[in-house]
Every structure is written in structure tokens, then in C-alpha cells.
Coordinates of C-alpha atoms and ligand atoms in Angstrom, one line a residue:
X1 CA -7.1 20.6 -53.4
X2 CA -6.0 18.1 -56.0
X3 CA -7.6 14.5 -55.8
X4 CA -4.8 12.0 -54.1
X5 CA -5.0 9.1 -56.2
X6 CA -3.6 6.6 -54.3
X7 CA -6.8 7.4 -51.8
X8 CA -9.5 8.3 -54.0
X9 CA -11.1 10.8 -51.6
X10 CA -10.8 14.1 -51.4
X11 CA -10.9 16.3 -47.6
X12 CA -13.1 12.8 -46.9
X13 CA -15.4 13.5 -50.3
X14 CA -14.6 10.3 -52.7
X15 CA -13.7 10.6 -55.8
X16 CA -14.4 8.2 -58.8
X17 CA -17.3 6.6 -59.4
X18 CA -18.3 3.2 -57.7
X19 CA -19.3 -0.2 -60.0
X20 CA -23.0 0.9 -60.3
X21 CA -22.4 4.3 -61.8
X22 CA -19.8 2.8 -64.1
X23 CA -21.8 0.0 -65.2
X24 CA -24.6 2.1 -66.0
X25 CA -23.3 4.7 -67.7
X26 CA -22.0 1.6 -70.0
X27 CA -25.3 0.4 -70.1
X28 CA -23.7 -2.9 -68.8
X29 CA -24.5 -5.0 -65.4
X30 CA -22.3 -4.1 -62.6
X31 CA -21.9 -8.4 -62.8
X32 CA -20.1 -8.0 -66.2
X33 CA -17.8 -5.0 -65.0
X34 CA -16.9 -7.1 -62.2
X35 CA -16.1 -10.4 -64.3
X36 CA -13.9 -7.6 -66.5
X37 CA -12.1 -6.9 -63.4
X38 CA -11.8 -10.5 -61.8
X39 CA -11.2 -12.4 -65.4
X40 CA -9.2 -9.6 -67.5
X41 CA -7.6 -6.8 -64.6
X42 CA -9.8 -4.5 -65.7
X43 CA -10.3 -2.9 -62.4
X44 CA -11.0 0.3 -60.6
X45 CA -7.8 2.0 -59.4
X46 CA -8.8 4.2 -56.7
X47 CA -10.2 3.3 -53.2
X48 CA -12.2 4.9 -50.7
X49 CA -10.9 6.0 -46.8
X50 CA -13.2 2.9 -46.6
X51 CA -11.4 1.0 -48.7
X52 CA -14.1 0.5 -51.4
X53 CA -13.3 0.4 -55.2
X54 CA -13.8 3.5 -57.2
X55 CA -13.0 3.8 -61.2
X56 CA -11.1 6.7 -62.2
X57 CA -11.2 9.2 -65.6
X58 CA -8.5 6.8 -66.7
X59 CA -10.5 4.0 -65.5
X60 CA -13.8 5.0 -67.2
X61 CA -11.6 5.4 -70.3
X62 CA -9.9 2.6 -70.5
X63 CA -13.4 0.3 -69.9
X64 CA -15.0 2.7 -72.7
X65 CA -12.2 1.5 -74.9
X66 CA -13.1 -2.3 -74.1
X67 CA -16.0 -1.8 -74.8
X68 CA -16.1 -0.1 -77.6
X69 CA -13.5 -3.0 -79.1
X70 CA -16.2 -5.7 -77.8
X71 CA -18.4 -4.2 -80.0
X72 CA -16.4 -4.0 -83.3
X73 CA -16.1 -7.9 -82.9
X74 CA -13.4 -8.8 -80.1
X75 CA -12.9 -11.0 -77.8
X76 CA -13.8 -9.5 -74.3
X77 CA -10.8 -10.9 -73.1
X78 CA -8.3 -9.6 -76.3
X79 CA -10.2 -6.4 -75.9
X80 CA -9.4 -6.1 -72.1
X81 CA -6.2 -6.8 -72.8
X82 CA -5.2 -4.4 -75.9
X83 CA -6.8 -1.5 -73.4
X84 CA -4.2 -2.9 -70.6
X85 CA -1.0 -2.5 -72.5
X86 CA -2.1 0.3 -75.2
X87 CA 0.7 2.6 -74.9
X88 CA -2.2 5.4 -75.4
X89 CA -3.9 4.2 -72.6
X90 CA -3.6 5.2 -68.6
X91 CA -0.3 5.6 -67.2
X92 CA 0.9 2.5 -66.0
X93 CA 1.0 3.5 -62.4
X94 CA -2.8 2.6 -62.2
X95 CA -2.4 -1.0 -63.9
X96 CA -2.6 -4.2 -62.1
X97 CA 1.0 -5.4 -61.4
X98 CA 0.3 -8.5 -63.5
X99 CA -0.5 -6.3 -66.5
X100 CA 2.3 -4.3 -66.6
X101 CA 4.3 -4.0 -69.9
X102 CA 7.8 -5.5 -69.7
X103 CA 11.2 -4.8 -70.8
X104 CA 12.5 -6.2 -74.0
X105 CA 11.2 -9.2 -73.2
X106 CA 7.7 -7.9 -73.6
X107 CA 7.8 -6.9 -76.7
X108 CA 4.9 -7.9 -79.4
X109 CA 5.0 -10.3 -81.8
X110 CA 4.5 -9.3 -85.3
X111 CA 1.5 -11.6 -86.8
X112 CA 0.8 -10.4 -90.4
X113 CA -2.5 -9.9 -91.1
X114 CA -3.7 -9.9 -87.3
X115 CA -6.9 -8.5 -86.3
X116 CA -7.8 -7.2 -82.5
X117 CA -8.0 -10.4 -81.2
X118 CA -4.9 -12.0 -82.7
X119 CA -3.2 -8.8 -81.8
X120 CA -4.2 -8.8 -78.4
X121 CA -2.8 -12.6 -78.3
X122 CA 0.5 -12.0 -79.2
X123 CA 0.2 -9.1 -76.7
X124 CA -0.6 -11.5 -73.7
X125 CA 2.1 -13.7 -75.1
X126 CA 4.6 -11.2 -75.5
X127 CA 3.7 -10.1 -71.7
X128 CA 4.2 -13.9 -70.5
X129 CA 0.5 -13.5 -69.3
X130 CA -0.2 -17.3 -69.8
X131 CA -3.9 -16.6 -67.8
X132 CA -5.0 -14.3 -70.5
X133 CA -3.8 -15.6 -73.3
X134 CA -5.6 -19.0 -72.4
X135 CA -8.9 -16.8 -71.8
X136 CA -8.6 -15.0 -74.7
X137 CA -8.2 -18.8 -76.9
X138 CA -11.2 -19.9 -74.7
X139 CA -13.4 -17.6 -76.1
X140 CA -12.5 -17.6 -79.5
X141 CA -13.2 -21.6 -79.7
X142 CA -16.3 -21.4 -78.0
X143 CA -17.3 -17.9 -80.4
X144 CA -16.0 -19.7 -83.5
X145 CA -15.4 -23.1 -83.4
X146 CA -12.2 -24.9 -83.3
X147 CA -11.4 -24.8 -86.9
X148 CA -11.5 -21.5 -87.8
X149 CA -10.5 -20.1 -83.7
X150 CA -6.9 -22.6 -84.5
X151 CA -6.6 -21.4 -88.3
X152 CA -7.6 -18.0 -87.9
X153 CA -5.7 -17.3 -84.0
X154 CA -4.0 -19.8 -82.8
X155 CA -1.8 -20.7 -85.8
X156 CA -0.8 -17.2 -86.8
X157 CA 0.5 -16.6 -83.7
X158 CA 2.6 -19.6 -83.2
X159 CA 3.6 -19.4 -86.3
X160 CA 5.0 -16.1 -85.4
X161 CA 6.9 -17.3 -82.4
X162 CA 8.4 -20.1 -84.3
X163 CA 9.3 -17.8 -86.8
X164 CA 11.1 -15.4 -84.3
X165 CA 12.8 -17.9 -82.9
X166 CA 13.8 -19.5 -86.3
X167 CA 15.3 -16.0 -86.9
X168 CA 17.0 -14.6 -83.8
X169 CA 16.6 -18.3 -81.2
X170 CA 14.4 -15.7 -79.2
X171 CA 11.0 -15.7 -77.7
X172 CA 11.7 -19.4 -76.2
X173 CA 9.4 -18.2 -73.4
X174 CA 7.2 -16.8 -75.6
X175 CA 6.6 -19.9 -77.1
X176 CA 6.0 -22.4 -73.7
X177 CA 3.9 -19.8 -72.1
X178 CA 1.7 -20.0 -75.8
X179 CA 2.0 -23.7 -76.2
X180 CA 0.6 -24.4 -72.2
X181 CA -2.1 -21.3 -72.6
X182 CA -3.4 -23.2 -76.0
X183 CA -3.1 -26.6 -74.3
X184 CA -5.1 -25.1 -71.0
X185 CA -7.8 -23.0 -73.8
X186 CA -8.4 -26.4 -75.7
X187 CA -8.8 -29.0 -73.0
X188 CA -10.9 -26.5 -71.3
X189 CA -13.2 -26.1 -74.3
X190 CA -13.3 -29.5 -74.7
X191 CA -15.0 -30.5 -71.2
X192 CA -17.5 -27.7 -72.0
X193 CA -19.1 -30.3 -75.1
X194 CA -21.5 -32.5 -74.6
X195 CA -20.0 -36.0 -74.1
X196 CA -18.5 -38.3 -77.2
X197 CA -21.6 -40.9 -78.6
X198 CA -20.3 -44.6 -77.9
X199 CA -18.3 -45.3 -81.0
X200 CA -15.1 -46.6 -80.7
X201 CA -12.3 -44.0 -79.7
X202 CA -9.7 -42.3 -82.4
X203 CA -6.4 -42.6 -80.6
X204 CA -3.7 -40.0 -80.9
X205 CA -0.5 -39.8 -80.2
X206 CA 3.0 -38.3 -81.4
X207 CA 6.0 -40.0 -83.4
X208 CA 8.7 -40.9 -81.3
X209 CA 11.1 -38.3 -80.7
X210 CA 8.4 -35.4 -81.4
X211 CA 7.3 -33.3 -78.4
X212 CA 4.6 -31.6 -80.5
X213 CA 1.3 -32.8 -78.7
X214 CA -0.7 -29.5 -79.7
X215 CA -1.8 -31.0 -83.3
X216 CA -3.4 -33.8 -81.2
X217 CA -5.0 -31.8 -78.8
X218 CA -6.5 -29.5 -81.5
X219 CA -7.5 -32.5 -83.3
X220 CA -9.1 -34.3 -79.9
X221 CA -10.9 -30.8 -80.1
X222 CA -12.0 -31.0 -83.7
X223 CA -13.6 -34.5 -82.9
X224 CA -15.3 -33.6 -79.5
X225 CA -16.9 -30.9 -81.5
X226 CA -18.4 -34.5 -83.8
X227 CA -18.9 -36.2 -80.2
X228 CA -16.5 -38.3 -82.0
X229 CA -14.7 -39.9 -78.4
X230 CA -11.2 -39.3 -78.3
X231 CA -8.4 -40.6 -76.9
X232 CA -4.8 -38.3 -76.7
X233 CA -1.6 -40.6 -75.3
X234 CA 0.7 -37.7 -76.2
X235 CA 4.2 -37.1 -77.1
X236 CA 7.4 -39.0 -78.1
X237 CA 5.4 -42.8 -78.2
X238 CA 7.8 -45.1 -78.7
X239 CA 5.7 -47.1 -81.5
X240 CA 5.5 -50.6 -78.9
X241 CA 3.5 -48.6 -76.5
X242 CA 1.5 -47.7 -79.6
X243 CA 0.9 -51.1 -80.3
X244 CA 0.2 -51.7 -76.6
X245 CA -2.3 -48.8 -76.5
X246 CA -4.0 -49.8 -79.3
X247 CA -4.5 -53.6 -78.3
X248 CA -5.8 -52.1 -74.6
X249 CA -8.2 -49.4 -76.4
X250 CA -9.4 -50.8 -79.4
X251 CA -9.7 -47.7 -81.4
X252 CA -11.5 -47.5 -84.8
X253 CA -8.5 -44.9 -85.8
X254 CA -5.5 -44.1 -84.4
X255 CA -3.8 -41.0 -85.6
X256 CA -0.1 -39.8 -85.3
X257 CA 1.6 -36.6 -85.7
X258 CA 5.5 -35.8 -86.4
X259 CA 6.3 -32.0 -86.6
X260 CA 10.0 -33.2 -85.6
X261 CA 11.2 -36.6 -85.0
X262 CA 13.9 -38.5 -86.1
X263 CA 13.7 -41.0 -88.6
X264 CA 9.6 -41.6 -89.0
X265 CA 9.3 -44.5 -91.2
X266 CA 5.2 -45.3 -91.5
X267 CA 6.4 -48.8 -92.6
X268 CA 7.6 -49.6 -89.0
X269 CA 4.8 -48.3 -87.8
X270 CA 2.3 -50.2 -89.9
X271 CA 4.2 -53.2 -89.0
X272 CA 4.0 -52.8 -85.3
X273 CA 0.3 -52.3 -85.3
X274 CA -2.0 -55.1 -84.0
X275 CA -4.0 -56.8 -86.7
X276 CA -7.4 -56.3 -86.0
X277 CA -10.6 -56.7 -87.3
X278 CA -11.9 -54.5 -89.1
X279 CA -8.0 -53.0 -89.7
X280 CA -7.4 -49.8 -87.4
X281 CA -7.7 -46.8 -89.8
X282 CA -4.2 -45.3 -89.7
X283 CA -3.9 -41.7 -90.3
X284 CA -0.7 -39.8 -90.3
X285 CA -0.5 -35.9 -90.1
X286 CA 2.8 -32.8 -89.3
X287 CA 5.1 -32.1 -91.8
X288 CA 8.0 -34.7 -90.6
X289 CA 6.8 -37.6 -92.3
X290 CA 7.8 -38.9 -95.8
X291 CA 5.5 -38.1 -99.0
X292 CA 5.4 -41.9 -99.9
X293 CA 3.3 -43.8 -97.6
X294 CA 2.4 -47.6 -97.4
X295 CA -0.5 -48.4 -99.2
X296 CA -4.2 -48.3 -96.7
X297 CA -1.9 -44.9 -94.6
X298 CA -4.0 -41.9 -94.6
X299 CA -2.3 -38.4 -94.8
X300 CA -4.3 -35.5 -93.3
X301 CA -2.4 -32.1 -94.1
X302 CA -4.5 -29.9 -92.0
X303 CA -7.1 -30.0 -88.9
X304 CA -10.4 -29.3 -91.2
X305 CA -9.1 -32.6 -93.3
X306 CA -8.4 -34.7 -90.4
X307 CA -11.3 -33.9 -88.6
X308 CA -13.1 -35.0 -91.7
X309 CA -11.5 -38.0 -92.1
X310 CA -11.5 -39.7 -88.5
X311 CA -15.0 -37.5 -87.4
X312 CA -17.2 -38.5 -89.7
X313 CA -16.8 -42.2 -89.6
Ligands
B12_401 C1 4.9 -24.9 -79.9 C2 6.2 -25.4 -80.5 C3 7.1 -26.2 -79.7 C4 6.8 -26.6 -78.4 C5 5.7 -27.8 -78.5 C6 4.7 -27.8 -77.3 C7 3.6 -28.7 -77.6 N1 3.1 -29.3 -76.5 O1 3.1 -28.9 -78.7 C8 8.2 -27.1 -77.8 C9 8.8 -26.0 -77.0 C10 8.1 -28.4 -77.0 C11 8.9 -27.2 -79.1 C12 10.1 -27.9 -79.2 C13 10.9 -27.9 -80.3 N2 10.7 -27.3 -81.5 CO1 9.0 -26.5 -81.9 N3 7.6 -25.3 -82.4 C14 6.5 -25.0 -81.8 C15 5.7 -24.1 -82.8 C16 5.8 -22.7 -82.3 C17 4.2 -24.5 -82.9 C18 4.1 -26.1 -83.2 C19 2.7 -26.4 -83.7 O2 1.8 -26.7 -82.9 N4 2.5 -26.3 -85.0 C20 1.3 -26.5 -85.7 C21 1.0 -25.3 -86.6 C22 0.9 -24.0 -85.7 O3 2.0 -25.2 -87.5 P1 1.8 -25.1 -89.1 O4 3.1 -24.9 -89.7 O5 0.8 -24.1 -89.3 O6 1.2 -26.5 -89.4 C23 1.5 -27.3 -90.6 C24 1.1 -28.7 -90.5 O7 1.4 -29.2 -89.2 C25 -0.4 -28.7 -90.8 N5 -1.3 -28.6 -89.6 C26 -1.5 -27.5 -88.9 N6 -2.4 -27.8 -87.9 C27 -2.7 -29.1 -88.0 C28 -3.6 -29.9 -87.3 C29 -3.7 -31.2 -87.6 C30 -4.6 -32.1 -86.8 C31 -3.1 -31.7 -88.7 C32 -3.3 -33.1 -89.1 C33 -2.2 -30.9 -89.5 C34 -2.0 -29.6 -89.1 O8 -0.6 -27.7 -91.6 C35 0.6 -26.8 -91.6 C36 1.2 -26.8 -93.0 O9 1.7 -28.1 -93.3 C37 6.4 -24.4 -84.1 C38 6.2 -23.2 -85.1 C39 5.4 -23.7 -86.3 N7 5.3 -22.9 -87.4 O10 4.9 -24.8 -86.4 C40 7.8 -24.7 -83.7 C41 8.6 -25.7 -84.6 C42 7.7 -26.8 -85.1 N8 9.6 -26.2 -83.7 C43 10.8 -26.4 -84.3 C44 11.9 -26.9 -83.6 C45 13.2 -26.9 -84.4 C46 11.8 -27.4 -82.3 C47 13.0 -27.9 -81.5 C48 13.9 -28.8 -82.2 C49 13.7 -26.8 -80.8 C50 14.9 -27.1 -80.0 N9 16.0 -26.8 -80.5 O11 14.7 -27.7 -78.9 C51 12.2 -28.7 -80.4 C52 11.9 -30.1 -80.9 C53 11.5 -31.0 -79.8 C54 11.0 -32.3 -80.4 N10 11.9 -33.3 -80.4 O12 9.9 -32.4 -80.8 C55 10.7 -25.9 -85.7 C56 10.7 -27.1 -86.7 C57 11.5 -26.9 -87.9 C58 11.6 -28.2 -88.6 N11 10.6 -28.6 -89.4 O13 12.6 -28.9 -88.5 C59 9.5 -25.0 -85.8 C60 8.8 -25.0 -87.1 C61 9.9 -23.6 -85.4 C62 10.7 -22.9 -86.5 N12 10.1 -22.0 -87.2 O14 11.8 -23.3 -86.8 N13 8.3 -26.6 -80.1

């Protein structure tokens, strides 16, 4: 009699293997196939009369292909993913509802030049899985710091919704679901570090009009990683509340982004800053502000720069 899959037993004999035999025959803890399960949907598809998990051929498969990806260099959580949605992989009867591929919607984001991890990224992206993209960024800041985690996998990929959405005014979704995963992935990481040393704070904040508060958070990152203390006041600051930040916090720096917003004139904002003593280190960074800058202005044109700039004070 053929195995009923949606029981997992057979004339009351189950079949599948339980987490013990599947761990070990990975040579992993049953703990870590668990967390697969519980973290990334990698879980067992079949159930006993009893109702207790078992993993399937397709099952063993699938975590055989996660691990094997874990061990060429991926992120647990990208590699999870890439086995959830490869179109190779187990039919998608015996995936998690959550993991399922979409329609058109779902479809991947090209990032040139990706490897597993980026490619499993844009995967959760494309698949509006906001949970495991954010797990999948956590990872990769805590494996590789958040320099080289934001040039090498965060960038590309938003990059690559920006650039879709450039090109066709698609992938909006895309983009908010990647934008709130990386806000969740760096603000998480960044309660991981030890705490900031008591120098004064770096303030950060947007331009008015500009609703792009991911540089600052990124950057907030970049110093936590210095236990350089931080402060992010986030986006469109009209520049009085600047001003009104700035006399309340007393930074040593305060640093201000404009991706898009209308009209950023450094001048103005120069001349609405307190005077204090010693002068507040102004730093500007995004590609929306004018090339000339008032003398003493700062321009930082990536992260590794303006870490290096308001970090190592
Ligand atoms: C996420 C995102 C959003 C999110 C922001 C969420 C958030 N909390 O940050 C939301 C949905 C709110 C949004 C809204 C809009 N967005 Co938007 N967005 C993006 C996206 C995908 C990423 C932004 C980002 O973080 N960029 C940083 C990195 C990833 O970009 P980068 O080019 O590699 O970075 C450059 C510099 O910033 C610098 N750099 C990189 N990282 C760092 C870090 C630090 C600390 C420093 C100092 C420098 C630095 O180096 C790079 C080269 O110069 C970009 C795509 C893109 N390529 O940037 C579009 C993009 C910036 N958005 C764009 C647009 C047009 C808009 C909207 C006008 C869309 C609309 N019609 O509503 C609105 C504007 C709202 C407003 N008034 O601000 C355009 C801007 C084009 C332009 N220059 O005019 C872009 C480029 C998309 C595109 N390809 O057309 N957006």
C-alpha cells in the first residue's frame, strides 16, 4: 500500500524519519534542525496517527540541500530559503503556507553579480517574506560586519528594487517589505553590541522632505560597531527641530542624509545650527545635496567614510 502523505503512517507503521534520525544522519543536533524549522520553515511534512512530526524523502532532501549550501558559505537563513523556493526542490504541496512561491508578484529580483545569500534575499523579498529577509540580513551583519554585510547584501539588492521600479514603477512592495526587513535586521544587530563608551553622541537625521532613514540607521550601525553612541531622530527634520535637537543633545557630530529632498541648501542649515563650543562637526551624506558646500561641512560619500569620519573621533 502506498504511503498517505498527508498521514505519514502506513496500515499504523509510520513513515519518515523523526528529528533524531534526521539530525543524525546530518551529523547535526536535533536543537539546530529544530531552530531550521522554527526560524527558516524548514520543517518535517508528514505526521504521525499521533500527530508527531516526521521528515520525508523530500524533506531529508531539501535539509541535505541546506546544508550542503551552509557549508559552501551561506547564510543558514538564505540557504533555508533558496531550498524553500528552488523550483528543483519538493513539490510545493509539502511547503509551509508562508513559503509558498507567488504569482507574478513573486518573482526574483535580478541582482548582478549575486551570490547564494544575496540571491536568497531578493528571493525572500520577491516572496514578500519580510521575517526571512530580516533573518537572513541579521546574520550577515553579525557574520560580516556592517560594512561589508550593507555593501556586499544589502545595497545590491535595493539597488535592484529601485532599479525595477525606476524601469517598470513595479516592485513598490518589494521595496517596503526590504526597507522595514533592513530597518528590523539593523536595529536588531545593533542591541546585540556592547553598549556606546560615554562620549558625546553623533546625531542623525534626514533633510527635510527626505524619507530615506536607512543611511542613518546603517550608519548608527557603523558607529555602535566603534561604541561610538548614537543618536537617529529620523526622517523629513524640518532643520528648527534640528536645531532644537541639537541644543537638547549636545552632540559632538550631527550628521544628515538627503537621498531626495527638495531644495537642500547646507547654508541654511549651517546657519540654523546652535553655536557651540567646540563647533558641532557637521557631516553631510546621499546623493541630493549640492557638490559645493560651506566651508568646515563634511561630505561623506559612502558608509566605510562616514564611519571613519564621525567613529573615530
Ligand atoms: C528604500 C527606498 C525608499 C523607501 C525608503 C525607506 C527608508 N526608511 O529608508 C521609500 C519607500 C520611503 C522611498 C520613497 C521614495 N523614493 Co526611494 N528608494 C529606496 C531605495 C530602494 C533604497 C534607498 C537607500 O537606502 N539607498 C542607499 C543605497 C542602497 O543606495 P546607493 O545608491 O547605493 O547609495 C549611494 C549614496 O547614498 C552612498 N551611500 C550608500 N550608503 C551610504 C551610507 C552612508 C552612511 C552614506 C553617508 C552614504 C551612503 O553611496 C551611493 C553612491 O553615491 C532607492 C534605490 C537606490 N538605489 O538607492 C530608492 C530611490 C532612492 N528612491 C527614489 C524615489 C524617486 C523615491 C520617491 C520619490 C518615490 C515616490 N514616487 O514616492 C519617494 C521619495 C520620498 C521622499 N520624499 O523621500 C529614487 C531616487 C531617484 C532620485 N535621485 O531622484 C531611487 C534611487 C529609486 C530609483 N532607482 O529611481 N524610497
Amino acid at each position: 500500500m502506498a504511503p498517505d502523505p498527508t498521514r505519514g503512517e502506513t496500515a499504523g507503521v509510520p513513515v519518515g524519519v523523526p528529528v533524531g534520525v534526521a539530525a543524525a544522519r546530518l551529523g547535526v543536533t536535533t536543537s539546530t534542525l529544530r531552530s531550521w524549522g522554527t526560524r527558516y520553515g524548514v520543517v518535517p511534512s508528514l505526521r504521525t496517527k499521533g500527530g508527531h512530526r516526521r521528515y520525508s524523502e523530500a524533506d531529508l532532501a531539501r535539509l541535505d540541500q541546506v546544508q550542503a549550501q551552509i557549508r559552501a558559505g551561506a547564510a543558514p537563513a538564505a540557504a533555508a530559503a533558496a531550498a524553500l523556493t528552488d523550483a528543483d526542490g519538493p513539490p510545493t504541496a509539502t511547503r509551509p503556507a508562508s513559503r509558498r512561491r507567488a504569482g507574478p508578484g513573486g518573482r526574483v529580483l535580478a541582482v548582478p553579480g549575486a551570490d547564494d545569500t544575496t540571491r536568497g534575499l531578493a528571493r525572500a523579498a520577491g516572496q514578500l517574506d519580510l521575517d526571512a529577509a530580516e533573518e537572513i540580513m541579521l546574520e550577515v551583519l553579525r557574520e560580516r560586519g556592517v560594512v561589508r554585510a550593507w555593501d556586499e547584501l544589502m545595497r545590491p539588492v535595493l539597488t535592484a528594487v529601485g532599479r525595477r521600479w525606476a524601469e517598470s514603477g513595479e516592485a513598490i512592495e518589494v521595496e517596503h517589505v526590504l526597507s522595514e526587513a533592513s530597518l528590523g535586521a539593523l536595529r536588531r544587530r545593533r542591541v546585540e553590541l556592547p553598549a556606546a563608551d560615554d562620549r558625546p553622541p553623533v546625531l542623525l537625521a534626514t533633510a527635510p522632505g527626505d524619507q530615506h532613514t536607512l543611511p542613518l540607521h546603517v550608519l548608527a550601525l557603523g558607529l555602535s560597531e566603534q561604541r561610538c553612541p548614537a543618536r537617529v531622530i529620523g526622517a523629513q527634520v524640518p532643520v528648527a527641530s534640528l536645531a532644537t535637537a541639537v541644543r537638547r543633545i549636545r552632540p559632538a557630530a550631527v550628521f544628515v542624509s538627503c537621498v531626495v529632498c527638495d531644495d537642500a541648501d547646507p547654508a541654511t542649515l549651517v546657519a540654523a545650527l546652535p553655536r557651540t563650543r567646540p563647533a558641532t562637526v557637521l557631516v553631510l551624506g546621499g546623493d541630493g545635496w549640492p557638490a559645493d558646500l560651506p566651508p568646515g561641512v563634511s561630505y561623506a560619500s559612502g558608509l566605510r567614510e562616514a564611519v571613519d569620519l564621525l567613529g573615530g573621533r
